mmCIF file of C-alpha atoms in Angstrom:
data_model
loop_
_atom_site.group_PDB
_atom_site.id
_atom_site.type_symbol
_atom_site.label_atom_id
_atom_site.label_comp_id
_atom_site.label_asym_id
_atom_site.label_seq_id
_atom_site.Cartn_x
_atom_site.Cartn_y
_atom_site.Cartn_z
ATOM 1 C CA UNK T 1 2.219 128.525 14.945
ATOM 2 C CA UNK T 2 3.991 125.634 13.246
ATOM 3 C CA UNK T 3 5.251 122.808 15.474
ATOM 4 C CA UNK T 4 8.842 123.475 14.466
ATOM 5 C CA UNK T 5 8.611 127.173 15.410
ATOM 6 C CA UNK T 6 6.971 126.230 18.686
ATOM 7 C CA UNK T 7 9.754 123.767 19.543
ATOM 8 C CA UNK T 8 12.359 126.379 18.658
ATOM 9 C CA UNK T 9 10.562 128.957 20.807
ATOM 10 C CA UNK T 10 10.366 126.548 23.746
ATOM 11 C CA UNK T 11 14.056 125.672 23.346
ATOM 12 C CA UNK T 12 14.977 129.366 23.420
ATOM 13 C CA UNK T 13 12.837 129.892 26.534
ATOM 14 C CA UNK T 14 14.544 126.919 28.182
ATOM 15 C CA UNK T 15 17.907 128.544 27.478
ATOM 16 C CA UNK T 16 16.705 131.568 29.460
ATOM 17 C CA UNK T 17 15.943 133.861 26.517
ATOM 18 C CA UNK T 18 13.598 136.503 27.998
ATOM 19 C CA UNK T 19 12.626 137.757 24.555
ATOM 20 C CA UNK T 20 11.469 134.264 23.555
ATOM 21 C CA UNK T 21 9.353 134.001 26.682
ATOM 22 C CA UNK T 22 7.781 137.383 25.943
ATOM 23 C CA UNK T 23 6.990 136.053 22.465
ATOM 24 C CA UNK T 24 5.366 132.970 24.000
ATOM 25 C CA UNK T 25 3.247 135.131 26.325
ATOM 26 C CA UNK T 26 2.217 137.336 23.395
ATOM 27 C CA UNK T 27 1.254 134.232 21.428
ATOM 28 C CA UNK T 28 -1.096 132.818 24.065
ATOM 29 C CA UNK T 29 -2.131 135.723 26.306
ATOM 30 C CA UNK T 30 -5.446 136.534 24.613
ATOM 31 C CA UNK T 31 -6.524 132.897 24.522
ATOM 32 C CA UNK T 32 -5.580 132.319 28.162
ATOM 33 C CA UNK T 33 -7.220 135.563 29.225
ATOM 34 C CA UNK T 34 -10.437 134.730 27.356
ATOM 35 C CA UNK T 35 -10.600 131.200 28.787
ATOM 36 C CA UNK T 36 -10.191 132.462 32.332
ATOM 37 C CA UNK T 37 -12.644 135.297 31.747
ATOM 38 C CA UNK T 38 -15.255 132.760 30.703
ATOM 39 C CA UNK T 39 -14.526 130.354 33.519
ATOM 40 C CA UNK T 40 -14.387 132.800 36.412
ATOM 41 C CA UNK T 41 -17.384 134.759 37.582
ATOM 42 C CA UNK T 42 -15.152 137.008 39.671
ATOM 43 C CA UNK T 43 -13.798 139.228 36.906
ATOM 44 C CA UNK T 44 -11.451 140.994 39.290
ATOM 45 C CA UNK T 45 -9.381 137.818 39.441
ATOM 46 C CA UNK T 46 -8.991 137.286 35.699
ATOM 47 C CA UNK T 47 -5.786 139.223 35.120
ATOM 48 C CA UNK T 48 -4.042 137.866 38.223
ATOM 49 C CA UNK T 49 -4.969 134.307 37.301
ATOM 50 C CA UNK T 50 -3.829 134.798 33.701
ATOM 51 C CA UNK T 51 -0.490 136.046 35.043
ATOM 52 C CA UNK T 52 -0.333 133.029 37.392
ATOM 53 C CA UNK T 53 -0.751 130.754 34.378
ATOM 54 C CA UNK T 54 2.304 132.258 32.685
ATOM 55 C CA UNK T 55 4.335 132.159 35.911
ATOM 56 C CA UNK T 56 3.596 128.437 36.087
ATOM 57 C CA UNK T 57 4.497 128.090 32.407
ATOM 58 C CA UNK T 58 7.798 129.878 33.058
ATOM 59 C CA UNK T 59 8.560 127.695 36.084
ATOM 60 C CA UNK T 60 7.579 124.488 34.306
ATOM 61 C CA UNK T 61 9.264 125.132 30.961
ATOM 62 C CA UNK T 62 12.517 123.503 32.054
ATOM 63 C CA UNK T 63 10.562 120.258 32.597
ATOM 64 C CA UNK T 64 8.576 120.538 29.352
ATOM 65 C CA UNK T 65 9.821 117.780 27.056
ATOM 66 C CA UNK T 66 7.544 118.485 24.128
ATOM 67 C CA UNK T 67 5.638 115.201 24.433
ATOM 68 C CA UNK T 68 2.383 117.184 24.364
ATOM 69 C CA UNK T 69 1.766 120.323 22.335
ATOM 70 C CA UNK T 70 2.588 123.565 24.104
ATOM 71 C CA UNK T 71 -1.017 124.746 23.706
ATOM 72 C CA UNK T 72 -2.316 121.540 25.305
ATOM 73 C CA UNK T 73 0.008 121.978 28.247
ATOM 74 C CA UNK T 74 -1.042 125.622 28.658
ATOM 75 C CA UNK T 75 -4.767 124.697 28.541
ATOM 76 C CA UNK T 76 -4.139 122.154 31.303
ATOM 77 C CA UNK T 77 -2.484 124.830 33.417
ATOM 78 C CA UNK T 78 -5.423 127.196 32.800
ATOM 79 C CA UNK T 79 -7.879 124.499 33.924
ATOM 80 C CA UNK T 80 -5.843 123.767 37.060
ATOM 81 C CA UNK T 81 -5.392 127.427 37.969
ATOM 82 C CA UNK T 82 -9.142 128.068 37.635
ATOM 83 C CA UNK T 83 -10.068 124.968 39.638
ATOM 84 C CA UNK T 84 -7.661 126.015 42.397
ATOM 85 C CA UNK T 85 -8.970 129.575 42.402
ATOM 86 C CA UNK T 86 -12.550 128.375 42.575
ATOM 87 C CA UNK T 87 -11.914 125.817 45.292
ATOM 88 C CA UNK T 88 -10.423 128.546 47.444
ATOM 89 C CA UNK T 89 -13.697 130.403 47.830
ATOM 90 C CA UNK T 90 -17.402 129.808 48.246
ATOM 91 C CA UNK T 91 -19.707 129.941 45.195
ATOM 92 C CA UNK T 92 -20.799 133.491 44.642
ATOM 93 C CA UNK T 93 -24.360 132.814 43.606
ATOM 94 C CA UNK T 94 -27.164 130.568 44.747
ATOM 95 C CA UNK T 95 -29.090 128.296 42.389
ATOM 96 C CA UNK T 96 -32.139 130.507 42.690
ATOM 97 C CA UNK T 97 -30.206 133.159 40.747
ATOM 98 C CA UNK T 98 -30.373 131.134 37.553
ATOM 99 C CA UNK T 99 -34.116 130.673 37.420
ATOM 100 C CA UNK T 100 -35.869 132.457 34.616
ATOM 101 C CA UNK T 101 -37.203 135.859 35.547
ATOM 102 C CA UNK T 102 -40.870 136.504 34.975
ATOM 103 C CA UNK T 103 -40.831 138.369 31.693
ATOM 104 C CA UNK T 104 -43.959 139.146 29.785
ATOM 105 C CA UNK T 105 -43.068 137.486 26.469
ATOM 106 C CA UNK T 106 -40.423 135.051 27.717
ATOM 107 C CA UNK T 107 -37.903 136.364 25.220
ATOM 108 C CA UNK T 108 -34.271 136.908 26.187
ATOM 109 C CA UNK T 109 -32.645 140.245 25.828
ATOM 110 C CA UNK T 110 -28.998 139.778 24.842
ATOM 111 C CA UNK T 111 -27.565 141.175 28.043
ATOM 112 C CA UNK T 112 -29.964 139.309 30.216
ATOM 113 C CA UNK T 113 -29.230 136.061 28.407
ATOM 114 C CA UNK T 114 -25.488 136.568 28.789
ATOM 115 C CA UNK T 115 -25.877 137.226 32.474
ATOM 116 C CA UNK T 116 -28.043 134.174 33.008
ATOM 117 C CA UNK T 117 -25.840 131.855 30.980
ATOM 118 C CA UNK T 118 -22.760 133.033 32.834
ATOM 119 C CA UNK T 119 -24.537 132.388 36.125
ATOM 120 C CA UNK T 120 -25.615 128.960 34.905
ATOM 121 C CA UNK T 121 -22.002 128.230 33.893
ATOM 122 C CA UNK T 122 -21.141 128.561 37.575
ATOM 123 C CA UNK T 123 -23.251 125.509 38.266
ATOM 124 C CA UNK T 124 -21.555 123.258 35.735
ATOM 125 C CA UNK T 125 -18.919 120.720 36.804
ATOM 126 C CA UNK T 126 -15.357 122.002 36.341
ATOM 127 C CA UNK T 127 -14.642 119.858 33.266
ATOM 128 C CA UNK T 128 -17.822 120.959 31.524
ATOM 129 C CA UNK T 129 -17.185 124.615 32.285
ATOM 130 C CA UNK T 130 -13.648 124.406 30.959
ATOM 131 C CA UNK T 131 -14.779 122.668 27.765
ATOM 132 C CA UNK T 132 -17.562 125.176 27.096
ATOM 133 C CA UNK T 133 -15.233 128.116 27.842
ATOM 134 C CA UNK T 134 -12.476 126.816 25.592
ATOM 135 C CA UNK T 135 -14.371 125.087 22.778
ATOM 136 C CA UNK T 136 -16.049 128.239 21.527
ATOM 137 C CA UNK T 137 -12.784 130.174 21.326
ATOM 138 C CA UNK T 138 -11.284 130.554 17.890
ATOM 139 C CA UNK T 139 -8.411 128.181 17.229
ATOM 140 C CA UNK T 140 -9.066 125.745 20.061
ATOM 141 C CA UNK T 141 -9.450 122.232 18.712
ATOM 142 C CA UNK T 142 -11.198 119.182 20.132
ATOM 143 C CA UNK T 143 -7.925 117.230 19.998
ATOM 144 C CA UNK T 144 -6.056 119.747 22.158
ATOM 145 C CA UNK T 145 -8.880 119.781 24.700
ATOM 146 C CA UNK T 146 -8.938 115.982 24.812
ATOM 147 C CA UNK T 147 -5.180 115.904 25.372
ATOM 148 C CA UNK T 148 -5.235 118.627 28.002
ATOM 149 C CA UNK T 149 -7.929 116.859 30.047
ATOM 150 C CA UNK T 150 -6.462 113.443 29.259
ATOM 151 C CA UNK T 151 -9.776 112.080 27.983
ATOM 152 C CA UNK T 152 -10.747 110.514 24.617
ATOM 153 C CA UNK T 153 -11.861 112.777 21.775
ATOM 154 C CA UNK T 154 -15.358 111.261 21.808
ATOM 155 C CA UNK T 155 -15.700 112.064 25.498
ATOM 156 C CA UNK T 156 -14.896 115.720 24.823
ATOM 157 C CA UNK T 157 -17.753 115.908 22.330
ATOM 158 C CA UNK T 158 -20.102 114.091 24.712
ATOM 159 C CA UNK T 159 -19.151 116.384 27.599
ATOM 160 C CA UNK T 160 -19.731 119.517 25.506
ATOM 161 C CA UNK T 161 -23.102 118.160 24.448
ATOM 162 C CA UNK T 162 -24.049 117.334 28.062
ATOM 163 C CA UNK T 163 -22.767 120.694 29.289
ATOM 164 C CA UNK T 164 -25.046 122.500 26.850
ATOM 165 C CA UNK T 165 -27.972 120.356 27.906
ATOM 166 C CA UNK T 166 -27.287 121.187 31.562
ATOM 167 C CA UNK T 167 -27.102 124.871 30.668
ATOM 168 C CA UNK T 168 -30.479 124.627 28.982
ATOM 169 C CA UNK T 169 -31.967 122.792 31.950
ATOM 170 C CA UNK T 170 -30.510 125.341 34.369
ATOM 171 C CA UNK T 171 -32.116 128.130 32.364
ATOM 172 C CA UNK T 172 -35.524 126.421 32.407
ATOM 173 C CA UNK N 1 -41.483 110.002 18.479
ATOM 174 C CA UNK N 2 -41.637 111.069 22.127
ATOM 175 C CA UNK N 3 -40.530 114.236 23.912
ATOM 176 C CA UNK N 4 -37.597 112.281 25.391
ATOM 177 C CA UNK N 5 -36.375 111.327 21.874
ATOM 178 C CA UNK N 6 -36.472 114.954 20.749
ATOM 179 C CA UNK N 7 -35.017 116.458 23.931
ATOM 180 C CA UNK N 8 -32.039 114.084 23.721
ATOM 181 C CA UNK N 9 -31.185 115.572 20.319
ATOM 182 C CA UNK N 10 -32.141 119.212 20.827
ATOM 183 C CA UNK N 11 -28.519 120.396 21.332
ATOM 184 C CA UNK N 12 -27.383 118.519 18.230
ATOM 185 C CA UNK N 13 -30.185 120.160 16.204
ATOM 186 C CA UNK N 14 -29.294 123.595 17.571
ATOM 187 C CA UNK N 15 -25.585 123.170 16.776
ATOM 188 C CA UNK N 16 -26.374 121.909 13.274
ATOM 189 C CA UNK N 17 -24.648 118.576 14.004
ATOM 190 C CA UNK N 18 -27.913 116.787 13.153
ATOM 191 C CA UNK N 19 -30.947 117.737 11.093
ATOM 192 C CA UNK N 20 -34.383 116.839 12.515
ATOM 193 C CA UNK N 21 -35.987 114.129 10.424
ATOM 194 C CA UNK N 22 -39.658 114.234 9.428
ATOM 195 C CA UNK N 23 -40.935 112.630 12.627
ATOM 196 C CA UNK N 24 -38.877 114.914 14.872
ATOM 197 C CA UNK N 25 -39.941 117.976 12.906
ATOM 198 C CA UNK N 26 -43.577 116.960 13.150
ATOM 199 C CA UNK N 27 -43.253 116.412 16.893
ATOM 200 C CA UNK N 28 -41.582 119.791 17.441
ATOM 201 C CA UNK N 29 -44.313 121.521 15.437
ATOM 202 C CA UNK N 30 -47.005 120.106 17.675
ATOM 203 C CA UNK N 31 -45.249 119.987 21.089
ATOM 204 C CA UNK N 32 -44.839 123.355 22.768
ATOM 205 C CA UNK N 33 -42.435 121.964 25.365
ATOM 206 C CA UNK N 34 -39.999 120.562 22.778
ATOM 207 C CA UNK N 35 -40.323 123.645 20.555
ATOM 208 C CA UNK N 36 -39.423 125.855 23.542
ATOM 209 C CA UNK N 37 -36.477 123.596 24.388
ATOM 210 C CA UNK N 38 -35.168 123.811 20.811
ATOM 211 C CA UNK N 39 -35.582 127.592 20.787
ATOM 212 C CA UNK N 40 -33.676 127.851 24.059
ATOM 213 C CA UNK N 41 -30.915 125.525 22.823
ATOM 214 C CA UNK N 42 -30.577 127.697 19.689
ATOM 215 C CA UNK N 43 -30.281 130.860 21.783
ATOM 216 C CA UNK N 44 -27.599 129.229 23.914
ATOM 217 C CA UNK N 45 -25.734 128.051 20.811
ATOM 218 C CA UNK N 46 -25.922 131.528 19.259
ATOM 219 C CA UNK N 47 -24.688 133.087 22.481
ATOM 220 C CA UNK N 48 -21.777 130.654 22.837
ATOM 221 C CA UNK N 49 -20.607 131.068 19.235
ATOM 222 C CA UNK N 50 -20.609 134.852 19.566
ATOM 223 C CA UNK N 51 -19.569 134.997 23.224
ATOM 224 C CA UNK N 52 -17.196 137.924 23.434
ATOM 225 C CA UNK N 53 -14.225 137.705 25.741
ATOM 226 C CA UNK N 54 -11.962 140.673 26.284
ATOM 227 C CA UNK N 55 -8.328 140.581 25.229
ATOM 228 C CA UNK N 56 -5.488 140.707 27.710
ATOM 229 C CA UNK N 57 -4.523 144.283 28.673
ATOM 230 C CA UNK N 58 -1.777 145.929 26.578
ATOM 231 C CA UNK N 59 0.834 145.829 29.380
ATOM 232 C CA UNK N 60 0.107 142.184 30.202
ATOM 233 C CA UNK N 61 3.379 140.695 28.890
ATOM 234 C CA UNK N 62 5.491 143.348 30.636
ATOM 235 C CA UNK N 63 3.618 142.760 33.908
ATOM 236 C CA UNK N 64 4.230 139.008 33.690
ATOM 237 C CA UNK N 65 7.926 139.619 33.040
ATOM 238 C CA UNK N 66 8.121 142.001 35.993
ATOM 239 C CA UNK N 67 6.521 139.415 38.275
ATOM 240 C CA UNK N 68 9.008 136.785 37.085
ATOM 241 C CA UNK N 69 11.917 139.165 37.721
ATOM 242 C CA UNK N 70 10.565 139.963 41.182
ATOM 243 C CA UNK N 71 10.173 136.264 42.024
ATOM 244 C CA UNK N 72 13.707 135.512 40.779
ATOM 245 C CA UNK N 73 15.017 138.403 42.823
ATOM 246 C CA UNK N 74 13.214 137.138 45.952
ATOM 247 C CA UNK N 75 14.639 133.674 45.440
ATOM 248 C CA UNK N 76 18.155 135.079 44.974
ATOM 249 C CA UNK N 77 17.646 137.166 48.090
ATOM 250 C CA UNK N 78 16.788 134.019 50.072
ATOM 251 C CA UNK N 79 19.963 132.309 48.812
ATOM 252 C CA UNK N 80 21.947 135.435 49.719
ATOM 253 C CA UNK N 81 20.535 135.392 53.259
ATOM 254 C CA UNK N 82 21.571 131.736 53.763
ATOM 255 C CA UNK N 83 25.018 132.446 52.301
ATOM 256 C CA UNK N 84 25.473 135.506 54.519
ATOM 257 C CA UNK N 85 24.477 133.490 57.607
ATOM 258 C CA UNK N 86 27.039 130.823 56.720
ATOM 259 C CA UNK N 87 29.706 133.488 56.210
ATOM 260 C CA UNK N 88 28.962 135.061 59.625
ATOM 261 C CA UNK N 89 29.231 131.631 61.317
ATOM 262 C CA UNK N 90 32.539 130.933 59.524
ATOM 263 C CA UNK N 91 33.885 134.359 60.521
ATOM 264 C CA UNK N 92 32.968 133.692 64.168
ATOM 265 C CA UNK N 93 34.827 130.359 64.057
ATOM 266 C CA UNK N 94 37.914 132.061 62.622
ATOM 267 C CA UNK N 95 37.759 134.755 65.340
ATOM 268 C CA UNK N 96 37.516 132.127 68.081
ATOM 269 C CA UNK N 97 40.406 130.178 66.503
ATOM 270 C CA UNK N 98 42.611 133.270 66.205
ATOM 271 C CA UNK N 99 41.830 134.291 69.782
ATOM 272 C CA UNK N 100 42.858 130.796 70.916
ATOM 273 C CA UNK N 101 46.141 131.005 69.007
ATOM 274 C CA UNK N 102 47.035 134.348 70.507
ATOM 275 C CA UNK N 103 46.324 133.053 74.014
ATOM 276 C CA UNK N 104 49.336 130.645 73.850
ATOM 277 C CA UNK N 105 49.586 130.143 77.601
ATOM 278 C CA UNK N 106 46.095 128.746 77.674
ATOM 279 C CA UNK N 107 46.843 126.431 74.714
ATOM 280 C CA UNK N 108 50.146 125.204 76.283
ATOM 281 C CA UNK N 109 48.493 124.628 79.644
ATOM 282 C CA UNK N 110 45.722 122.667 77.932
ATOM 283 C CA UNK N 111 48.277 120.535 76.031
ATOM 284 C CA UNK N 112 50.286 119.858 79.222
ATOM 285 C CA UNK N 113 47.173 118.753 81.066
ATOM 286 C CA UNK N 114 46.290 116.396 78.202
ATOM 287 C CA UNK N 115 49.868 114.945 78.184
ATOM 288 C CA UNK N 116 49.719 114.361 81.957
ATOM 289 C CA UNK N 117 46.416 112.549 81.645
ATOM 290 C CA UNK N 118 47.747 110.325 78.845
ATOM 291 C CA UNK N 119 51.002 109.549 80.749
ATOM 292 C CA UNK N 120 49.097 108.565 83.872
ATOM 293 C CA UNK N 121 46.784 106.316 81.886
ATOM 294 C CA UNK N 122 49.778 104.682 80.089
ATOM 295 C CA UNK N 123 51.608 103.991 83.366
ATOM 296 C CA UNK N 124 48.512 102.418 84.883
ATOM 297 C CA UNK N 125 48.058 100.200 81.803
ATOM 298 C CA UNK N 126 51.718 99.014 81.892
ATOM 299 C CA UNK N 127 51.466 98.289 85.630
ATOM 300 C CA UNK N 128 48.341 96.244 85.030
ATOM 301 C CA UNK N 129 49.819 94.278 82.086
ATOM 302 C CA UNK N 130 53.284 93.547 83.675
ATOM 303 C CA UNK N 131 52.446 90.162 85.346
ATOM 304 C CA UNK N 132 51.247 88.684 82.033
ATOM 305 C CA UNK N 133 53.952 90.256 79.860
ATOM 306 C CA UNK N 134 55.418 86.842 78.817
ATOM 307 C CA UNK N 135 52.005 85.714 77.558
ATOM 308 C CA UNK N 136 51.554 88.920 75.529
ATOM 309 C CA UNK N 137 55.026 88.576 73.980
ATOM 310 C CA UNK N 138 54.358 84.931 73.029
ATOM 311 C CA UNK N 139 50.982 85.880 71.481
ATOM 312 C CA UNK N 140 52.596 88.672 69.469
ATOM 313 C CA UNK N 141 55.320 86.278 68.269
ATOM 314 C CA UNK N 142 52.661 83.798 67.109
ATOM 315 C CA UNK N 143 50.711 86.527 65.321
ATOM 316 C CA UNK N 144 53.872 87.805 63.602
ATOM 317 C CA UNK N 145 54.829 84.296 62.414
ATOM 318 C CA UNK N 146 51.295 83.768 61.077
ATOM 319 C CA UNK N 147 51.486 87.040 59.121
ATOM 320 C CA UNK N 148 54.910 86.055 57.689
ATOM 321 C CA UNK N 149 53.621 82.620 56.611
ATOM 322 C CA UNK N 150 50.561 84.203 54.952
ATOM 323 C CA UNK N 151 52.805 86.691 53.128
ATOM 324 C CA UNK N 152 55.110 83.847 51.981
ATOM 325 C CA UNK N 153 52.239 81.633 50.714
ATOM 326 C CA UNK N 154 50.566 84.538 48.893
ATOM 327 C CA UNK N 155 53.851 85.315 47.160
ATOM 328 C CA UNK N 156 54.437 81.656 46.213
ATOM 329 C CA UNK N 157 51.002 81.079 44.654
ATOM 330 C CA UNK N 158 50.957 84.417 42.850
ATOM 331 C CA UNK N 159 54.145 83.529 40.921
#
């Protein structure tokens, strides 16, 4: 969405236009849903948390001055909502769950690999997990991630690199 | 080229950000540990690039809007409750006031009692001040003349 359209949409939302807010939700819902789905191991929470994100967006829109991009601001809310949700409960899996199972040829089946990577994701620091979850989604740029986490662009790349290395080490 | 050198760059090789040079390639070909690490990094990279995430459910936007409406309604309901409480308190005050007005005898009796108390206090004060009355009159005369002089000088210098 062009910056001008986004500003216009935000302005309409700030004037209390329900239709504009519905448009905003439609614009970002799949991205927000996918990010949360990747960050949370408890899939039963995904929809509620995605809704919470948009409730916070709705509540915060009157204070949104457009200094950051709307997407950046929404990513930040997603990260915060997930961190809060995760801090409110104990980790669901122990580290022993991510060790490699004894398979005859050592090869990964797709489903097994997905399961193990998702379990390993649980062990990553919050920032790393958010970056890995968001970076591989279509349309999410390094710059927006850097802005949303308030860290330099180079640090985003370094963190993604380190996150992948940790994933590999957790799978070993 | 050591294992450490290769392992530090395995993720970059897997993502295609860097290409292994001759030495790295030679090391990977001969070191099972580094070859396995590169294979694993490639599998992770492939998984992440094709990692499917479901889309939000079809009724998602409507559900969000319903939750917002419900929250707004709850907040309005809270304001209504406070307003209603204030209205009940105000109505009680009015009822008490009206009851007082209709009970005139009680109001008159109360006023008479207050007047008696004030009269008694005034008489006692006059009785107490009588012996020094000349001093009080002189002090008041001095104060009045001072005020007149101040008023006269202010008027003179303002012109």
